[in-house]
Tab-separated table of C-alpha atoms in Angstrom:
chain	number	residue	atom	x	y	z
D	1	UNK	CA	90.817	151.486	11.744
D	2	UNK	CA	92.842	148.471	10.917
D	3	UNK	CA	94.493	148.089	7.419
D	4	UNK	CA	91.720	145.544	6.405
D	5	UNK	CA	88.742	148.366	6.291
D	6	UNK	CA	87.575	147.373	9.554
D	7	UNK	CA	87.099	149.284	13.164
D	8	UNK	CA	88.230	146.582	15.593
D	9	UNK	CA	86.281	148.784	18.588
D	10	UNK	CA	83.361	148.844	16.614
D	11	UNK	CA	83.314	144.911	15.726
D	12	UNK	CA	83.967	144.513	19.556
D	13	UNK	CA	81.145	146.376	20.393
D	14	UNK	CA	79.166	144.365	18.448
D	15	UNK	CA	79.621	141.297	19.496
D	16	UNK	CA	79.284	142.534	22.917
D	17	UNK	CA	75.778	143.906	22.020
D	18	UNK	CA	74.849	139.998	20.282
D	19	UNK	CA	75.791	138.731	23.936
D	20	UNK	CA	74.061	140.882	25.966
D	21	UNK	CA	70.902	139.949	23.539
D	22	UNK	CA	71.668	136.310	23.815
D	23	UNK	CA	71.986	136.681	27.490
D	24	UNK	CA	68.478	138.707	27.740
D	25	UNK	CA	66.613	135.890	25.451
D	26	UNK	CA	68.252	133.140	27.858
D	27	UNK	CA	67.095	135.480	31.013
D	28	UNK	CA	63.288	135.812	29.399
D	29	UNK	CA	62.962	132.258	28.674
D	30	UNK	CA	64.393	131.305	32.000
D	31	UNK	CA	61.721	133.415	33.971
D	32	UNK	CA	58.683	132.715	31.738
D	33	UNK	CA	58.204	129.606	33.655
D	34	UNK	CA	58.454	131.332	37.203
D	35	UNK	CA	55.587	134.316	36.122
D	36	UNK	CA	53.337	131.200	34.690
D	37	UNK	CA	53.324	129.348	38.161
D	38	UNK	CA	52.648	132.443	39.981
D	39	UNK	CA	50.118	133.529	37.781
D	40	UNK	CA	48.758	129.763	38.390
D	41	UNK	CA	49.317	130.274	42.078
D	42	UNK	CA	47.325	133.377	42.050
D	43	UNK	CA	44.250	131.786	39.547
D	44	UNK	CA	44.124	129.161	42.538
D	45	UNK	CA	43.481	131.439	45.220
D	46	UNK	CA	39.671	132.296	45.713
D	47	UNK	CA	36.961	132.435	47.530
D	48	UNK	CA	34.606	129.379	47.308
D	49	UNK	CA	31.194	130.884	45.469
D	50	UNK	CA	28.445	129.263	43.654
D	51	UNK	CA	26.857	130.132	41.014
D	52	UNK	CA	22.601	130.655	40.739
D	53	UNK	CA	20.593	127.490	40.243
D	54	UNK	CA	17.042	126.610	40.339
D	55	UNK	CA	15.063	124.253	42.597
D	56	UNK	CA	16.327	120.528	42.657
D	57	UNK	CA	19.395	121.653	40.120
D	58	UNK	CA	22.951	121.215	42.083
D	59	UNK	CA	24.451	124.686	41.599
D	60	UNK	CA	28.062	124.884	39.683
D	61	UNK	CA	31.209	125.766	42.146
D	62	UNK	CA	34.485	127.572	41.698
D	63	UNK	CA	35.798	124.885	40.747
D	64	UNK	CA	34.434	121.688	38.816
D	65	UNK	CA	33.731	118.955	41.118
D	66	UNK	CA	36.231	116.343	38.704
D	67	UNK	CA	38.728	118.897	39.734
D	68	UNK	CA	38.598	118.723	43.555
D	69	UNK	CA	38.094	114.949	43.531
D	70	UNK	CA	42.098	114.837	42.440
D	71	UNK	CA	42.658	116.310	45.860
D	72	UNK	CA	40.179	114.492	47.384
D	73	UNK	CA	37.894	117.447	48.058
D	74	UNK	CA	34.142	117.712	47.378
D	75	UNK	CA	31.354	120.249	47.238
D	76	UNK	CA	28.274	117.834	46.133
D	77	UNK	CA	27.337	114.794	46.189
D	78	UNK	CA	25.784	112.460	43.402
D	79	UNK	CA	23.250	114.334	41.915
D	80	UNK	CA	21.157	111.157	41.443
D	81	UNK	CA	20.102	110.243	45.339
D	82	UNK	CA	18.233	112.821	47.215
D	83	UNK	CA	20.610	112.456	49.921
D	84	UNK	CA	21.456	115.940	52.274
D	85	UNK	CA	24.415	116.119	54.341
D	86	UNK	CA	24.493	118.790	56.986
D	87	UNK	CA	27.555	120.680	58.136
D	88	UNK	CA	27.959	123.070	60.566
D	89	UNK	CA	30.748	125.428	61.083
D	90	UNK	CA	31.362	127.047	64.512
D	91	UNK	CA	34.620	129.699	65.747
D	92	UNK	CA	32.819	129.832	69.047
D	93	UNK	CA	29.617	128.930	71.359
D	94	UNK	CA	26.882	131.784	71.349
D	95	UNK	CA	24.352	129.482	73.417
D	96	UNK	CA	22.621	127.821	70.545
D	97	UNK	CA	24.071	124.644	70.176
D	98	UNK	CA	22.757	122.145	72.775
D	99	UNK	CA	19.225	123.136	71.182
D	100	UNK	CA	20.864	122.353	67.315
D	101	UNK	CA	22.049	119.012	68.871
D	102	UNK	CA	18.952	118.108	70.848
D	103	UNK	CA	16.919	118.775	67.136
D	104	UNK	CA	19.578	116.061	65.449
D	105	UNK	CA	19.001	113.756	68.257
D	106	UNK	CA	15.351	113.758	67.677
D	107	UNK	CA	15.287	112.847	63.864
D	108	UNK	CA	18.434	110.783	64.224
D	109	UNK	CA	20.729	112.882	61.989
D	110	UNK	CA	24.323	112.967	61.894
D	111	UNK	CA	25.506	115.957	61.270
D	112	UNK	CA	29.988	117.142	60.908
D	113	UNK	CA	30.514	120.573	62.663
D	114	UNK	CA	33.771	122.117	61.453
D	115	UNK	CA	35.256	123.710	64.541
D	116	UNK	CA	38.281	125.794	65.506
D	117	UNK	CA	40.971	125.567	67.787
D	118	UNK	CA	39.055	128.167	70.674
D	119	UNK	CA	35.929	125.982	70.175
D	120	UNK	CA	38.092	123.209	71.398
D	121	UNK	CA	39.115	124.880	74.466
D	122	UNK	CA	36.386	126.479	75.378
D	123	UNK	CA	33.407	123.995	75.046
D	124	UNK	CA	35.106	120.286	75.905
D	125	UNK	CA	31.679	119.069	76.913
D	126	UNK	CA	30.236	119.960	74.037
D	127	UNK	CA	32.489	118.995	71.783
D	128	UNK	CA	32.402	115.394	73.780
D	129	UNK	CA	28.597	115.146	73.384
D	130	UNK	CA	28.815	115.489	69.275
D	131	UNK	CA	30.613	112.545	69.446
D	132	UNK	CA	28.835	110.585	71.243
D	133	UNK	CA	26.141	111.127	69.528
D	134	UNK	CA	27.485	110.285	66.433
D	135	UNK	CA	28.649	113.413	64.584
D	136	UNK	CA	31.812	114.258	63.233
D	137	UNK	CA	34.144	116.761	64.675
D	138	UNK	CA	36.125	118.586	61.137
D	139	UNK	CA	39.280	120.424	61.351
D	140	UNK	CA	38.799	124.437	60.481
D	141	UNK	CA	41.823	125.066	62.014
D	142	UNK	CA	43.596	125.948	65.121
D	143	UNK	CA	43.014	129.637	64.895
D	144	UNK	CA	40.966	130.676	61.701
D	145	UNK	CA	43.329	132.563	59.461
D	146	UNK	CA	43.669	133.421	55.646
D	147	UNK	CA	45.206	129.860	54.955
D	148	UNK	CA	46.206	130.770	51.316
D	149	UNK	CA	48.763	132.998	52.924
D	150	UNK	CA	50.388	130.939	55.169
D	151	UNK	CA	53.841	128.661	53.934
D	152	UNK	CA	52.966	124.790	53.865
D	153	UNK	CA	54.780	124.425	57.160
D	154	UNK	CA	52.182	126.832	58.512
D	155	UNK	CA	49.159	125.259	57.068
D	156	UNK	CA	50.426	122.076	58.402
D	157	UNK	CA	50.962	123.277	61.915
D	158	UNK	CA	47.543	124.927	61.510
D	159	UNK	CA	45.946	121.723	61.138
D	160	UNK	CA	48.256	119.518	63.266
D	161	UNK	CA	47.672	121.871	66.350
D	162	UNK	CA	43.997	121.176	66.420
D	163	UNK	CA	44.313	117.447	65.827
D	164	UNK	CA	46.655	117.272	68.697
D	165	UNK	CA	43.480	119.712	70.929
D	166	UNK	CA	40.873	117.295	69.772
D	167	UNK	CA	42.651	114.063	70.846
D	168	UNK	CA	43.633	115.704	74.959
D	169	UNK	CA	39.950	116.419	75.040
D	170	UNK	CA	38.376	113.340	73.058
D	171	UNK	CA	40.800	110.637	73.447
D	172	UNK	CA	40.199	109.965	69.795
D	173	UNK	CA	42.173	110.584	66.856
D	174	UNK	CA	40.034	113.102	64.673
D	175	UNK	CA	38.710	112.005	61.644
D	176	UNK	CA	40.877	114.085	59.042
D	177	UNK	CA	37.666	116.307	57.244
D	178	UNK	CA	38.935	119.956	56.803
D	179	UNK	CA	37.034	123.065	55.672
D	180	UNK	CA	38.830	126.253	54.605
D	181	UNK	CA	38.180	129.267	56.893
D	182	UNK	CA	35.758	132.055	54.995
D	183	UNK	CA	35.951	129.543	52.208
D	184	UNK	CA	39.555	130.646	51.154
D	185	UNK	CA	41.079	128.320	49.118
D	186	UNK	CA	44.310	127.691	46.431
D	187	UNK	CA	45.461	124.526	44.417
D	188	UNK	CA	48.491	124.722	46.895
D	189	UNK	CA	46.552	124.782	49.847
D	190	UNK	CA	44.192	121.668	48.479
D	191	UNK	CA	46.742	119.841	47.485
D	192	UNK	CA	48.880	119.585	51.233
D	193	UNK	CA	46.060	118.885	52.830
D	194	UNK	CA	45.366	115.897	50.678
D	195	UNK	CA	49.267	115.609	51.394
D	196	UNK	CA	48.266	114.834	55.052
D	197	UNK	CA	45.114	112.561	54.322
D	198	UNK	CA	42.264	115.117	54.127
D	199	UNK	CA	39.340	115.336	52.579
D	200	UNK	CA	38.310	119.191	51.955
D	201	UNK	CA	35.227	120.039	52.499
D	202	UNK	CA	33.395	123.313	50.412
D	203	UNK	CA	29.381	123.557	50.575
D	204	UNK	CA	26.503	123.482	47.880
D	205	UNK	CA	24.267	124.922	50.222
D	206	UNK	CA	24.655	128.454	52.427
D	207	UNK	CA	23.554	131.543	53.170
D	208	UNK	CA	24.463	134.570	55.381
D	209	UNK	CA	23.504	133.109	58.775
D	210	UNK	CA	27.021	134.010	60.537
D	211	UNK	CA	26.325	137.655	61.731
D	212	UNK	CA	24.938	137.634	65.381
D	213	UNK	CA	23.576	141.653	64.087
D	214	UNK	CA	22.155	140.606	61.467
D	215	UNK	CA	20.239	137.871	61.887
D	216	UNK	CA	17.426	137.092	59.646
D	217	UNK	CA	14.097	135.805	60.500
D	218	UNK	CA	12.937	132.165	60.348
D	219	UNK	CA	10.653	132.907	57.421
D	220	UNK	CA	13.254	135.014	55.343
D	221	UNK	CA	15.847	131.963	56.440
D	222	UNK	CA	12.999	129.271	55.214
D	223	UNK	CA	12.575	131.037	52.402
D	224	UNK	CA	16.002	131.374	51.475
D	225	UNK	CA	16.991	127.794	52.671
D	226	UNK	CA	14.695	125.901	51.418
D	227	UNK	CA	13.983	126.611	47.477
D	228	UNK	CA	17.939	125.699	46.878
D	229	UNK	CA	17.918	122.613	48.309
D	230	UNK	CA	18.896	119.471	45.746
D	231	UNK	CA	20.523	115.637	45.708
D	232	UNK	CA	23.545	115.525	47.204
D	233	UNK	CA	23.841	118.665	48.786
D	234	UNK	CA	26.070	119.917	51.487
D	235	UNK	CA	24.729	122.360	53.609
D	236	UNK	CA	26.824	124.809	55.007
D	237	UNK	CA	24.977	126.375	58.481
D	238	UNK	CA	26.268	128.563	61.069
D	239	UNK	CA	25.581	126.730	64.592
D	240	UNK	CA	26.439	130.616	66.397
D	241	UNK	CA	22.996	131.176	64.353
D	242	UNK	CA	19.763	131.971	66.805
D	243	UNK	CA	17.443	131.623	63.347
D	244	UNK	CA	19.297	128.158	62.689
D	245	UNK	CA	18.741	126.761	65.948
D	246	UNK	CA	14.540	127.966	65.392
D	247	UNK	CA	14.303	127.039	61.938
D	248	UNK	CA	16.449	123.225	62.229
D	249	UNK	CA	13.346	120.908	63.336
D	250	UNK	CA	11.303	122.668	60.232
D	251	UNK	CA	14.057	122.465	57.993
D	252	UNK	CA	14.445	118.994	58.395
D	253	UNK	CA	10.709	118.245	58.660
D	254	UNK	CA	10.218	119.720	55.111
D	255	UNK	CA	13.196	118.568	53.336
D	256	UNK	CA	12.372	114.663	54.519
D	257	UNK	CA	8.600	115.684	53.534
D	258	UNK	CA	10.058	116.106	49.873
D	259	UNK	CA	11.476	112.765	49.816
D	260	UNK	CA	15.351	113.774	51.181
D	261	UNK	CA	17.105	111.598	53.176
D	262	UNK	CA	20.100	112.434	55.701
D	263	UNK	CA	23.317	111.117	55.503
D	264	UNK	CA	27.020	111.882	57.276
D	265	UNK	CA	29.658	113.344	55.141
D	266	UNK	CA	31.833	110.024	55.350
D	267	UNK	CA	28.831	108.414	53.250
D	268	UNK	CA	29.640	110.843	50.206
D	269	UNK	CA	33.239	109.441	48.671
């Protein structure tokens, strides 16, 4: 203990202690800004769901539809024109849709079918006749995968790799329409493709149509289908569907009987 009353060990000791605080309060405030963007990162990646809505009442989405518009992404149209707009997504061909394409032939619909890289590969012909016909081909991706887990430079090659497929077989640059696979979706993932000059594409319209097991009826699809139908709706169907391809020429028969119109999804924006 020095002369002065004091223990210079102790007073060092001390001040060490104050540092080691300081140094913790600079640390916290440092990394309060990294937990808030993950935590961000992690509100932003979902599943795309819709909420319960009655006849002729546009259901509410995930996300709010002034939200997506700032990435160029929509779910609904205007909820003033009773305007449908079909989509169909397809991973692969199950046989059913030359008879879906023959139905939009006959009422003059254009439809956009959101199809992956196999479909590409596997059905050229196919994929030639939608556009002929009119429709547009969407990008769902080379290869279908969980795209909120992939790095940017993996969700761009994702997308870049079918572009590239569509073109050898079409010729044609593909309009740049994307859909998320299973409906997976994050504000990072939204905002690179709008990076690269896509529109995203969710649904207002669906139901489980997708399992080739499970396949219901064409009165429990009609009955599903048809009660939650409203302006501006996007319908999401499954062309790998056997019910869909029955139930398409009633579908649209009923809907246009209720005063719906049919328009292509580069009519909505």
């Amino acid at each position: 203990m020095s002369k002065l009353g004091y223990d210079p060990l102790k007073l060092k000791k001390h001040k060490i202690s104050k540092l080691i605080a300081l140094l913790t309060i600079i640390l916290i405030l440092e990394l309060i800004p990294l937990v808030v963007k993950a935590g961000m990162s992690m509100r932003y990646s979902e599943d795309w769901g819709l909420g319960k809505s009655d006849e002729g009442i546009q259901p509410v989405g995930n996300e709010e539809a002034a939200y997506l518009k700032q990435f160029d992404a929509y779910y609904v149209g205007s909820p003033n024109d009773k305007v449908i707009y079909l989509t169909f997504d397809a991973g692969y061909e199950n046989g059913y849709t030359e008879k879906i394409l023959d139905v939009l032939k006959k009422h003059e619909v254009s439809a956009t079918f959101f199809l992956v890289g196999h479909y590409l590969k596997t059905n050229p012909e196919l994929v030639k006749r939608m556009v002929d016909e009119g429709h547009i081909v969407g990008n769902h991706t080379c290869s279908h995968p969980d795209m909120t887990k992939l790095s940017p430079d993996k969700f761009t090659e994702e997308l870049q790799e079918f572009e590239v497929l569509y073109k050898e077989i079409t010729g044609e640059n593909l309009v740049k329409f994307y859909r998320a696979p299973a409906g997976k979706y994050s504000e990072a993932n939204l905002k690179t493709a709008h990076e690269m000059g896509y529109k995203t594409f969710f649904w207002s319209l669906a139901y489980v149509d997708w399992d080739n097991d499970k396949q219901p009826t064409a009165e429990e699809a009609l009955t599903k289908v048809l009660p939650k139908i409203h302006c501006g709706a996007i319908v999401l169907l499954h062309s790998n569907s056997k019910t869909n391809s029955e139930i398409l020429d009633t579908l649209i028969n009923l809907w246009e009987e209720k005063g719906y119109s049919f328009k292509s999804l580069d009519t909505l924006y």
